[in-house]
PDB file of N, CA and C in Angstrom:
ATOM      1  N   MET P1267      29.311 139.989  78.459  1.00  0.00           N
ATOM      2  CA  MET P1267      30.381 139.070  79.107  1.00  0.00           C
ATOM      3  C   MET P1267      29.876 138.696  77.234  1.00  0.00           C
ATOM      4  N   GLU P1268      29.188 138.410  76.475  1.00  0.00           N
ATOM      5  CA  GLU P1268      28.411 138.016  75.346  1.00  0.00           C
ATOM      6  C   GLU P1268      29.295 138.956  74.551  1.00  0.00           C
ATOM      7  N   VAL P1269      29.350 140.476  74.586  1.00  0.00           N
ATOM      8  CA  VAL P1269      30.058 141.394  73.693  1.00  0.00           C
ATOM      9  C   VAL P1269      31.512 141.152  73.759  1.00  0.00           C
ATOM     10  N   MET P1270      31.775 140.890  74.938  1.00  0.00           N
ATOM     11  CA  MET P1270      33.387 140.991  75.182  1.00  0.00           C
ATOM     12  C   MET P1270      33.534 139.771  74.052  1.00  0.00           C
ATOM     13  N   ARG P1271      32.766 138.615  74.518  1.00  0.00           N
ATOM     14  CA  ARG P1271      33.594 137.257  73.775  1.00  0.00           C
ATOM     15  C   ARG P1271      33.329 137.644  72.255  1.00  0.00           C
ATOM     16  N   PHE P1272      32.679 138.390  71.406  1.00  0.00           N
ATOM     17  CA  PHE P1272      31.865 138.383  70.514  1.00  0.00           C
ATOM     18  C   PHE P1272      33.125 139.399  69.644  1.00  0.00           C
ATOM     19  N   THR P1273      33.809 140.611  70.957  1.00  0.00           N
ATOM     20  CA  THR P1273      34.921 141.402  70.139  1.00  0.00           C
ATOM     21  C   THR P1273      36.365 140.613  70.200  1.00  0.00           C
ATOM     22  N   GLU P1274      36.217 139.727  71.150  1.00  0.00           N
ATOM     23  CA  GLU P1274      37.157 138.781  71.241  1.00  0.00           C
ATOM     24  C   GLU P1274      37.951 138.123  69.770  1.00  0.00           C
ATOM     25  N   ASN P1275      36.831 137.208  69.403  1.00  0.00           N
ATOM     26  CA  ASN P1275      36.516 136.383  68.506  1.00  0.00           C
ATOM     27  C   ASN P1275      36.845 137.106  67.360  1.00  0.00           C
ATOM     28  N   LEU P1276      36.510 138.417  67.061  1.00  0.00           N
ATOM     29  CA  LEU P1276      36.483 139.097  65.958  1.00  0.00           C
ATOM     30  C   LEU P1276      38.017 139.693  65.617  1.00  0.00           C
ATOM     31  N   LEU P1277      38.840 140.317  66.809  1.00  0.00           N
ATOM     32  CA  LEU P1277      40.112 140.440  67.050  1.00  0.00           C
ATOM     33  C   LEU P1277      40.925 139.161  66.612  1.00  0.00           C
ATOM     34  N   ARG P1278      40.506 138.059  66.895  1.00  0.00           N
ATOM     35  CA  ARG P1278      41.213 136.904  66.504  1.00  0.00           C
ATOM     36  C   ARG P1278      41.164 136.818  65.234  1.00  0.00           C
ATOM     37  N   GLN P1279      40.174 136.845  64.298  1.00  0.00           N
ATOM     38  CA  GLN P1279      39.869 136.769  63.265  1.00  0.00           C
ATOM     39  C   GLN P1279      40.643 137.779  61.952  1.00  0.00           C
ATOM     40  N   GLU P1280      40.803 138.416  62.674  1.00  0.00           N
ATOM     41  CA  GLU P1280      41.535 140.025  62.206  1.00  0.00           C
ATOM     42  C   GLU P1280      42.874 139.894  62.456  1.00  0.00           C
ATOM     43  N   HIS P1281      43.196 138.753  63.215  1.00  0.00           N
ATOM     44  CA  HIS P1281      44.860 138.605  64.012  1.00  0.00           C
ATOM     45  C   HIS P1281      45.312 140.272  64.354  1.00  0.00           C
ATOM     46  N   ILE P1282      44.416 140.345  65.215  1.00  0.00           N
ATOM     47  CA  ILE P1282      44.596 141.787  66.064  1.00  0.00           C
ATOM     48  C   ILE P1282      44.732 141.604  67.657  1.00  0.00           C
ATOM     49  N   GLN P1283      46.409 141.708  68.008  1.00  0.00           N
ATOM     50  CA  GLN P1283      46.683 141.401  69.271  1.00  0.00           C
ATOM     51  C   GLN P1283      46.488 142.461  69.926  1.00  0.00           C
ATOM     52  N   MET P1284      45.899 142.721  71.360  1.00  0.00           N
ATOM     53  CA  MET P1284      45.891 143.668  72.185  1.00  0.00           C
ATOM     54  C   MET P1284      46.494 143.339  73.347  1.00  0.00           C
ATOM     55  N   THR P1285      47.465 144.752  74.060  1.00  0.00           N
ATOM     56  CA  THR P1285      48.318 144.431  75.096  1.00  0.00           C
ATOM     57  C   THR P1285      46.923 143.902  76.121  1.00  0.00           C
ATOM     58  N   ASP P1286      47.715 143.880  77.826  1.00  0.00           N
ATOM     59  CA  ASP P1286      46.499 143.507  78.635  1.00  0.00           C
ATOM     60  C   ASP P1286      46.110 145.137  79.070  1.00  0.00           C
ATOM     61  N   ALA P1287      46.515 146.269  78.841  1.00  0.00           N
ATOM     62  CA  ALA P1287      45.956 147.736  78.927  1.00  0.00           C
ATOM     63  C   ALA P1287      45.008 147.781  78.325  1.00  0.00           C
ATOM     64  N   GLN P1288      45.163 147.773  76.899  1.00  0.00           N
ATOM     65  CA  GLN P1288      44.506 147.412  75.492  1.00  0.00           C
ATOM     66  C   GLN P1288      43.170 147.022  75.829  1.00  0.00           C
ATOM     67  N   LYS P1289      43.215 145.560  76.035  1.00  0.00           N
ATOM     68  CA  LYS P1289      42.106 144.718  76.691  1.00  0.00           C
ATOM     69  C   LYS P1289      41.126 145.561  77.845  1.00  0.00           C
ATOM     70  N   LEU P1290      41.949 145.957  78.589  1.00  0.00           N
ATOM     71  CA  LEU P1290      41.059 146.739  79.950  1.00  0.00           C
ATOM     72  C   LEU P1290      40.499 147.842  79.468  1.00  0.00           C
ATOM     73  N   SER P1291      40.918 148.536  78.588  1.00  0.00           N
ATOM     74  CA  SER P1291      40.409 149.850  78.348  1.00  0.00           C
ATOM     75  C   SER P1291      39.078 149.166  77.417  1.00  0.00           C
ATOM     76  N   LEU P1292      39.282 148.228  76.249  1.00  0.00           N
ATOM     77  CA  LEU P1292      37.965 147.922  75.564  1.00  0.00           C
ATOM     78  C   LEU P1292      37.162 147.192  76.346  1.00  0.00           C
ATOM     79  N   LEU P1293      37.569 146.419  77.257  1.00  0.00           N
ATOM     80  CA  LEU P1293      36.326 146.168  78.515  1.00  0.00           C
ATOM     81  C   LEU P1293      35.718 147.083  78.963  1.00  0.00           C
ATOM     82  N   SER P1294      35.956 148.335  79.521  1.00  0.00           N
ATOM     83  CA  SER P1294      35.494 149.421  80.323  1.00  0.00           C
ATOM     84  C   SER P1294      34.838 149.926  79.239  1.00  0.00           C
ATOM     85  N   HIS P1295      34.977 150.521  77.923  1.00  0.00           N
ATOM     86  CA  HIS P1295      34.145 150.870  76.893  1.00  0.00           C
ATOM     87  C   HIS P1295      33.173 150.097  76.692  1.00  0.00           C
ATOM     88  N   LEU P1296      33.086 148.793  76.447  1.00  0.00           N
ATOM     89  CA  LEU P1296      32.405 147.761  76.032  1.00  0.00           C
ATOM     90  C   LEU P1296      31.224 147.988  77.366  1.00  0.00           C
ATOM     91  N   SER P1297      31.980 147.549  78.177  1.00  0.00           N
ATOM     92  CA  SER P1297      30.823 147.368  79.607  1.00  0.00           C
ATOM     93  C   SER P1297      29.844 149.322  79.516  1.00  0.00           C
ATOM     94  N   ALA P1298      30.546 150.522  79.479  1.00  0.00           N
ATOM     95  CA  ALA P1298      29.876 151.561  79.190  1.00  0.00           C
ATOM     96  C   ALA P1298      28.838 151.891  77.848  1.00  0.00           C
ATOM     97  N   MET P1299      29.047 151.030  76.843  1.00  0.00           N
ATOM     98  CA  MET P1299      28.497 150.603  76.023  1.00  0.00           C
ATOM     99  C   MET P1299      26.900 149.774  75.938  1.00  0.00           C
ATOM    100  N   VAL P1300      27.454 148.528  76.793  1.00  0.00           N
ATOM    101  CA  VAL P1300      26.443 148.414  77.473  1.00  0.00           C
ATOM    102  C   VAL P1300      25.272 148.860  77.994  1.00  0.00           C
ATOM    103  N   TYR P1301      25.971 149.359  79.245  1.00  0.00           N
ATOM    104  CA  TYR P1301      25.227 150.384  80.080  1.00  0.00           C
ATOM    105  C   TYR P1301      23.880 151.007  79.439  1.00  0.00           C
ATOM    106  N   ARG P1302      24.782 151.962  78.390  1.00  0.00           N
ATOM    107  CA  ARG P1302      23.715 152.787  77.336  1.00  0.00           C
ATOM    108  C   ARG P1302      22.561 152.073  76.756  1.00  0.00           C
ATOM    109  N   SER P1303      23.324 151.337  76.433  1.00  0.00           N
ATOM    110  CA  SER P1303      22.509 150.199  75.047  1.00  0.00           C
ATOM    111  C   SER P1303      20.967 150.027  76.286  1.00  0.00           C
ATOM    112  N   THR P1304      21.259 149.558  77.082  1.00  0.00           N
ATOM    113  CA  THR P1304      20.382 148.894  78.284  1.00  0.00           C
ATOM    114  C   THR P1304      19.345 150.051  78.847  1.00  0.00           C
ATOM    115  N   HIS P1305      20.097 151.167  79.312  1.00  0.00           N
ATOM    116  CA  HIS P1305      19.278 152.732  79.828  1.00  0.00           C
ATOM    117  C   HIS P1305      18.800 153.341  78.704  1.00  0.00           C
ATOM    118  N   LYS P1306      19.185 152.914  77.442  1.00  0.00           N
ATOM    119  CA  LYS P1306      18.930 153.663  76.610  1.00  0.00           C
ATOM    120  C   LYS P1306      19.211 155.316  76.604  1.00  0.00           C
ATOM    121  N   GLU P1307      20.947 155.499  76.971  1.00  0.00           N
ATOM    122  CA  GLU P1307      21.092 156.499  77.084  1.00  0.00           C
ATOM    123  C   GLU P1307      22.169 156.808  75.496  1.00  0.00           C
ATOM    124  N   ARG P1308      22.325 158.363  75.535  1.00  0.00           N
ATOM    125  CA  ARG P1308      22.820 158.408  73.784  1.00  0.00           C
ATOM    126  C   ARG P1308      23.988 158.882  74.071  1.00  0.00           C
ATOM    127  N   ILE P1309      25.056 158.988  73.525  1.00  0.00           N
ATOM    128  CA  ILE P1309      26.294 159.909  73.234  1.00  0.00           C
ATOM    129  C   ILE P1309      25.942 160.984  72.726  1.00  0.00           C
ATOM    130  N   GLU P1310      26.427 162.264  72.837  1.00  0.00           N
ATOM    131  CA  GLU P1310      26.499 163.051  72.065  1.00  0.00           C
ATOM    132  C   GLU P1310      27.029 162.922  70.360  1.00  0.00           C
ATOM    133  N   PRO P1311      26.361 163.442  69.628  1.00  0.00           N
ATOM    134  CA  PRO P1311      26.996 163.261  67.442  1.00  0.00           C
ATOM    135  C   PRO P1311      28.456 164.113  67.794  1.00  0.00           C
ATOM    136  N   ILE P1312      29.475 163.293  67.091  1.00  0.00           N
ATOM    137  CA  ILE P1312      30.844 163.528  66.827  1.00  0.00           C
ATOM    138  C   ILE P1312      31.064 163.609  65.786  1.00  0.00           C
ATOM    139  N   ASP P1313      32.131 164.829  65.795  1.00  0.00           N
ATOM    140  CA  ASP P1313      32.539 165.179  64.044  1.00  0.00           C
ATOM    141  C   ASP P1313      33.408 163.635  63.630  1.00  0.00           C
ATOM    142  N   LYS P1314      33.002 163.168  62.416  1.00  0.00           N
ATOM    143  CA  LYS P1314      33.304 162.443  61.904  1.00  0.00           C
ATOM    144  C   LYS P1314      34.668 162.423  61.198  1.00  0.00           C
ATOM    145  N   HIS P1315      35.090 163.894  60.804  1.00  0.00           N
ATOM    146  CA  HIS P1315      35.919 164.035  60.411  1.00  0.00           C
ATOM    147  C   HIS P1315      37.429 163.740  61.287  1.00  0.00           C
ATOM    148  N   LEU P1316      37.005 163.872  63.160  1.00  0.00           N
ATOM    149  CA  LEU P1316      37.843 163.446  63.468  1.00  0.00           C
ATOM    150  C   LEU P1316      38.547 161.946  63.590  1.00  0.00           C
ATOM    151  N   PHE P1317      38.123 161.256  62.397  1.00  0.00           N
ATOM    152  CA  PHE P1317      37.725 159.987  62.230  1.00  0.00           C
ATOM    153  C   PHE P1317      38.790 159.208  61.508  1.00  0.00           C
ATOM    154  N   GLN P1318      39.204 160.675  60.193  1.00  0.00           N
ATOM    155  CA  GLN P1318      39.256 160.145  58.913  1.00  0.00           C
ATOM    156  C   GLN P1318      40.795 159.082  58.804  1.00  0.00           C
ATOM    157  N   GLU P1319      41.242 159.175  59.560  1.00  0.00           N
ATOM    158  CA  GLU P1319      42.985 158.378  59.970  1.00  0.00           C
ATOM    159  C   GLU P1319      42.228 157.209  60.285  1.00  0.00           C
ATOM    160  N   VAL P1320      41.373 157.026  60.642  1.00  0.00           N
ATOM    161  CA  VAL P1320      41.014 155.477  61.487  1.00  0.00           C
ATOM    162  C   VAL P1320      40.925 154.734  60.139  1.00  0.00           C
ATOM    163  N   SER P1321      41.361 152.862  59.666  1.00  0.00           N
ATOM    164  CA  SER P1321      41.059 152.535  58.842  1.00  0.00           C
ATOM    165  C   SER P1321      39.219 151.986  58.808  1.00  0.00           C
ATOM    166  N   LYS P1322      39.073 151.455  57.522  1.00  0.00           N
ATOM    167  CA  LYS P1322      37.699 151.092  57.439  1.00  0.00           C
ATOM    168  C   LYS P1322      37.801 150.172  58.100  1.00  0.00           C
ATOM    169  N   GLN P1323      38.708 149.155  58.378  1.00  0.00           N
ATOM    170  CA  GLN P1323      38.534 147.883  58.786  1.00  0.00           C
ATOM    171  C   GLN P1323      38.341 147.953  59.988  1.00  0.00           C
ATOM    172  N   SER P1324      38.818 149.081  60.865  1.00  0.00           N
ATOM    173  CA  SER P1324      38.623 149.183  62.200  1.00  0.00           C
ATOM    174  C   SER P1324      37.219 149.552  62.420  1.00  0.00           C
ATOM    175  N   ILE P1325      36.808 150.367  61.513  1.00  0.00           N
ATOM    176  CA  ILE P1325      35.570 151.114  61.599  1.00  0.00           C
ATOM    177  C   ILE P1325      34.022 150.190  61.425  1.00  0.00           C
ATOM    178  N   GLU P1326      34.561 149.127  60.445  1.00  0.00           N
ATOM    179  CA  GLU P1326      33.749 148.155  60.270  1.00  0.00           C
ATOM    180  C   GLU P1326      33.504 147.253  61.244  1.00  0.00           C
ATOM    181  N   MET P1327      35.364 147.004  61.818  1.00  0.00           N
ATOM    182  CA  MET P1327      34.955 145.737  63.100  1.00  0.00           C
ATOM    183  C   MET P1327      34.245 146.491  64.459  1.00  0.00           C
ATOM    184  N   ALA P1328      34.234 147.839  64.526  1.00  0.00           N
ATOM    185  CA  ALA P1328      33.390 148.590  65.503  1.00  0.00           C
ATOM    186  C   ALA P1328      31.691 148.418  65.332  1.00  0.00           C
ATOM    187  N   GLU P1329      31.635 148.597  63.789  1.00  0.00           N
ATOM    188  CA  GLU P1329      30.185 148.597  63.296  1.00  0.00           C
ATOM    189  C   GLU P1329      29.709 147.813  64.030  1.00  0.00           C
ATOM    190  N   LYS P1330      30.349 145.789  63.716  1.00  0.00           N
ATOM    191  CA  LYS P1330      29.904 145.114  63.938  1.00  0.00           C
ATOM    192  C   LYS P1330      29.790 144.720  65.502  1.00  0.00           C
ATOM    193  N   VAL P1331      30.601 145.253  66.107  1.00  0.00           N
ATOM    194  CA  VAL P1331      30.273 144.923  67.685  1.00  0.00           C
ATOM    195  C   VAL P1331      28.876 145.745  68.149  1.00  0.00           C
ATOM    196  N   CYS P1332      28.928 147.031  67.761  1.00  0.00           N
ATOM    197  CA  CYS P1332      28.211 147.950  67.997  1.00  0.00           C
ATOM    198  C   CYS P1332      26.278 147.293  67.839  1.00  0.00           C
ATOM    199  N   ASN P1333      26.153 146.717  67.039  1.00  0.00           N
ATOM    200  CA  ASN P1333      25.021 145.871  65.630  1.00  0.00           C
ATOM    201  C   ASN P1333      24.741 144.762  67.027  1.00  0.00           C
ATOM    202  N   ARG P1334      25.456 144.320  68.091  1.00  0.00           N
ATOM    203  CA  ARG P1334      25.392 143.333  68.910  1.00  0.00           C
ATOM    204  C   ARG P1334      24.400 144.204  70.156  1.00  0.00           C
ATOM    205  N   LEU P1335      24.150 145.624  69.965  1.00  0.00           N
ATOM    206  CA  LEU P1335      23.525 145.881  71.175  1.00  0.00           C
ATOM    207  C   LEU P1335      22.365 146.890  70.315  1.00  0.00           C
ATOM    208  N   THR P1336      21.307 147.264  70.986  1.00  0.00           N
ATOM    209  CA  THR P1336      20.240 147.783  70.688  1.00  0.00           C
ATOM    210  C   THR P1336      20.251 149.544  71.299  1.00  0.00           C
ATOM    211  N   ASP P1337      19.988 150.602  70.363  1.00  0.00           N
ATOM    212  CA  ASP P1337      19.560 151.568  70.985  1.00  0.00           C
ATOM    213  C   ASP P1337      20.918 152.697  71.438  1.00  0.00           C
ATOM    214  N   LEU P1338      21.889 152.272  70.519  1.00  0.00           N
ATOM    215  CA  LEU P1338      23.350 152.685  70.975  1.00  0.00           C
ATOM    216  C   LEU P1338      22.951 153.972  69.323  1.00  0.00           C
ATOM    217  N   HIS P1339      23.622 155.193  69.643  1.00  0.00           N
ATOM    218  CA  HIS P1339      23.766 156.076  68.723  1.00  0.00           C
ATOM    219  C   HIS P1339      24.541 155.947  67.810  1.00  0.00           C
ATOM    220  N   GLU P1340      24.745 156.045  66.201  1.00  0.00           N
ATOM    221  CA  GLU P1340      25.556 155.319  65.320  1.00  0.00           C
ATOM    222  C   GLU P1340      26.916 155.722  65.647  1.00  0.00           C
ATOM    223  N   ASP P1341      26.958 156.648  66.233  1.00  0.00           N
ATOM    224  CA  ASP P1341      28.372 157.464  66.463  1.00  0.00           C
ATOM    225  C   ASP P1341      29.401 156.296  67.218  1.00  0.00           C
ATOM    226  N   GLU P1342      28.716 155.358  67.896  1.00  0.00           N
ATOM    227  CA  GLU P1342      29.706 154.427  68.877  1.00  0.00           C
ATOM    228  C   GLU P1342      30.395 153.955  68.235  1.00  0.00           C
ATOM    229  N   LYS P1343      30.157 153.724  66.878  1.00  0.00           N
ATOM    230  CA  LYS P1343      31.091 152.858  66.046  1.00  0.00           C
ATOM    231  C   LYS P1343      32.540 153.306  66.176  1.00  0.00           C
ATOM    232  N   TYR P1344      32.527 155.127  65.913  1.00  0.00           N
ATOM    233  CA  TYR P1344      33.432 155.780  65.600  1.00  0.00           C
ATOM    234  C   TYR P1344      34.770 155.506  67.149  1.00  0.00           C
ATOM    235  N   LEU P1345      33.770 155.888  68.340  1.00  0.00           N
ATOM    236  CA  LEU P1345      34.796 156.147  69.332  1.00  0.00           C
ATOM    237  C   LEU P1345      35.014 154.432  69.725  1.00  0.00           C
ATOM    238  N   LEU P1346      34.546 153.475  69.460  1.00  0.00           N
ATOM    239  CA  LEU P1346      34.887 152.436  69.680  1.00  0.00           C
ATOM    240  C   LEU P1346      36.173 151.903  68.618  1.00  0.00           C
ATOM    241  N   SER P1347      35.976 152.149  67.435  1.00  0.00           N
ATOM    242  CA  SER P1347      37.381 152.168  66.752  1.00  0.00           C
ATOM    243  C   SER P1347      38.209 152.171  67.027  1.00  0.00           C
ATOM    244  N   ILE P1348      38.566 153.213  67.484  1.00  0.00           N
ATOM    245  CA  ILE P1348      39.920 153.497  68.304  1.00  0.00           C
ATOM    246  C   ILE P1348      41.075 152.695  69.110  1.00  0.00           C
ATOM    247  N   HIS P1349      39.849 152.078  69.560  1.00  0.00           N
ATOM    248  CA  HIS P1349      40.492 150.678  70.627  1.00  0.00           C
ATOM    249  C   HIS P1349      41.089 149.637  69.018  1.00  0.00           C
ATOM    250  N   PHE P1350      40.498 149.377  68.210  1.00  0.00           N
ATOM    251  CA  PHE P1350      40.897 148.366  66.861  1.00  0.00           C
ATOM    252  C   PHE P1350      42.392 148.903  66.754  1.00  0.00           C
ATOM    253  N   GLU P1351      41.975 150.403  66.270  1.00  0.00           N
ATOM    254  CA  GLU P1351      43.129 150.920  65.533  1.00  0.00           C
ATOM    255  C   GLU P1351      44.108 150.781  66.024  1.00  0.00           C
ATOM    256  N   THR P1352      44.149 151.727  67.527  1.00  0.00           N
ATOM    257  CA  THR P1352      45.668 151.661  68.118  1.00  0.00           C
ATOM    258  C   THR P1352      45.977 150.127  68.456  1.00  0.00           C
ATOM    259  N   ALA P1353      44.957 148.975  68.575  1.00  0.00           N
ATOM    260  CA  ALA P1353      45.920 147.743  68.741  1.00  0.00           C
ATOM    261  C   ALA P1353      46.711 147.547  67.493  1.00  0.00           C
ATOM    262  N   LYS P1354      46.249 147.618  66.622  1.00  0.00           N
ATOM    263  CA  LYS P1354      46.945 147.392  65.322  1.00  0.00           C
ATOM    264  C   LYS P1354      48.406 148.033  65.246  1.00  0.00           C
ATOM    265  N   MET P1355      48.568 149.214  65.672  1.00  0.00           N
ATOM    266  CA  MET P1355      49.591 150.273  65.555  1.00  0.00           C
ATOM    267  C   MET P1355      50.614 149.676  66.363  1.00  0.00           C
ATOM    268  N   LYS P1356      50.399 149.132  67.091  1.00  0.00           N
ATOM    269  CA  LYS P1356      51.660 148.869  68.463  1.00  0.00           C
ATOM    270  C   LYS P1356      52.749 148.181  68.027  1.00  0.00           C
ATOM    271  N   GLY P1357      52.381 147.842  66.675  1.00  0.00           N
ATOM    272  CA  GLY P1357      53.564 146.826  66.239  1.00  0.00           C
ATOM    273  C   GLY P1357      54.777 147.494  65.598  1.00  0.00           C
TER     274      GLY P1357
END
């Protein structure tokens, strides 16, 4: 729950609002990240070029969240950034 609270505060600071469905998807992703962190599981490296269209703001937000956990692959931030980018685009 600490990671979710941190993320919700970050969203508020950045004035990004999520729909209920987006929040549920984010919570599911954060839960999986906590699991991977706790069990020292790694995701497969991803092609960063796929995330060229994601804003620097979203990637930096995701990096802040990822830094709250240990033993995560550095590419986790790219996957997480999609949640923030999607929420920013909904308007």
